mmCIF file of C-alpha atoms in Angstrom:
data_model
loop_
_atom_site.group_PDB
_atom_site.id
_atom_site.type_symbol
_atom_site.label_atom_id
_atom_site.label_comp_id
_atom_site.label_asym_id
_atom_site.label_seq_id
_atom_site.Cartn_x
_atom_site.Cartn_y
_atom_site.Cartn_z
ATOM 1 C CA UNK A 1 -3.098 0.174 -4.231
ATOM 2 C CA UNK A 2 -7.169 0.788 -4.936
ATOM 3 C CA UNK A 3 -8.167 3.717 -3.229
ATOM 4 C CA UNK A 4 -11.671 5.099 -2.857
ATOM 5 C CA UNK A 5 -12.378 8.024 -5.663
ATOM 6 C CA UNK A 6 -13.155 10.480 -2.763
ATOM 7 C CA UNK A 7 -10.583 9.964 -0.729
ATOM 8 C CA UNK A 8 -7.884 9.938 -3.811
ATOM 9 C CA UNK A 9 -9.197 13.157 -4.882
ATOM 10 C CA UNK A 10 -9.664 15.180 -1.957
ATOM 11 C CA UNK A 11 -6.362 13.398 -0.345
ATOM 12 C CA UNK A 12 -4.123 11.995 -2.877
ATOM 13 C CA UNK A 13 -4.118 13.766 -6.086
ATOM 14 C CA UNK A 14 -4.596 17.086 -4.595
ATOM 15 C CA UNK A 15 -1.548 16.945 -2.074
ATOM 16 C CA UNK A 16 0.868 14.177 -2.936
ATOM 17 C CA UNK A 17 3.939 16.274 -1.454
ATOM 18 C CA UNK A 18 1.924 15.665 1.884
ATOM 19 C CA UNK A 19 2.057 12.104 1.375
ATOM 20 C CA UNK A 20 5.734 11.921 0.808
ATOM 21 C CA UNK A 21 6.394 14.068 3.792
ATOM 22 C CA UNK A 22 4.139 11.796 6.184
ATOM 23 C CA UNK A 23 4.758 8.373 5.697
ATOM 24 C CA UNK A 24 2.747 7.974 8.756
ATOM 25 C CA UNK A 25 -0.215 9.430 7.144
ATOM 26 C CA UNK A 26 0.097 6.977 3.864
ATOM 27 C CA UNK A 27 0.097 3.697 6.773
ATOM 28 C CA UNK A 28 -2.926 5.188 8.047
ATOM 29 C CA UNK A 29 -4.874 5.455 4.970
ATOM 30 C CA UNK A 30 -3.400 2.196 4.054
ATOM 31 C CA UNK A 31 -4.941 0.472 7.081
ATOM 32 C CA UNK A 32 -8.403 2.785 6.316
ATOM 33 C CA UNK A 33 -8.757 1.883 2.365
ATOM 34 C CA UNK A 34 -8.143 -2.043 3.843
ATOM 35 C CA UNK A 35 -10.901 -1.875 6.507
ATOM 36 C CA UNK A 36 -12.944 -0.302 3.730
ATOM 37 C CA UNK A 37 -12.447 -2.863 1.538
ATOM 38 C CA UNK A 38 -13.314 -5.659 4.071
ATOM 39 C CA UNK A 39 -16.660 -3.565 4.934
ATOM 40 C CA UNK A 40 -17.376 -3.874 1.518
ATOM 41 C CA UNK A 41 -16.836 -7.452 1.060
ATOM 42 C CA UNK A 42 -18.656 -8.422 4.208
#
């Protein structure tokens, strides 16, 4: 899973336990890094 260096620092790397707590919050920023992606491409 290719994240954005922002978003992995100030979201995943600095509070993983929050991540494994909310697996709601992981689908979310799933769905975001994907739409991010496609911006990108298009």
């Amino acid at each position: 899973m290719k994240t954005p260096r922002s978003s992995a620092k100030s979201r995943g790397e600095l509070k993983p336990e929050v991540e494994i707590e909310n697996p709601i919050l992981i689908c979310m920023k799933r769905d975001y890094v994907v739409r991010a992606s496609r911006s990108r491409n298009e």
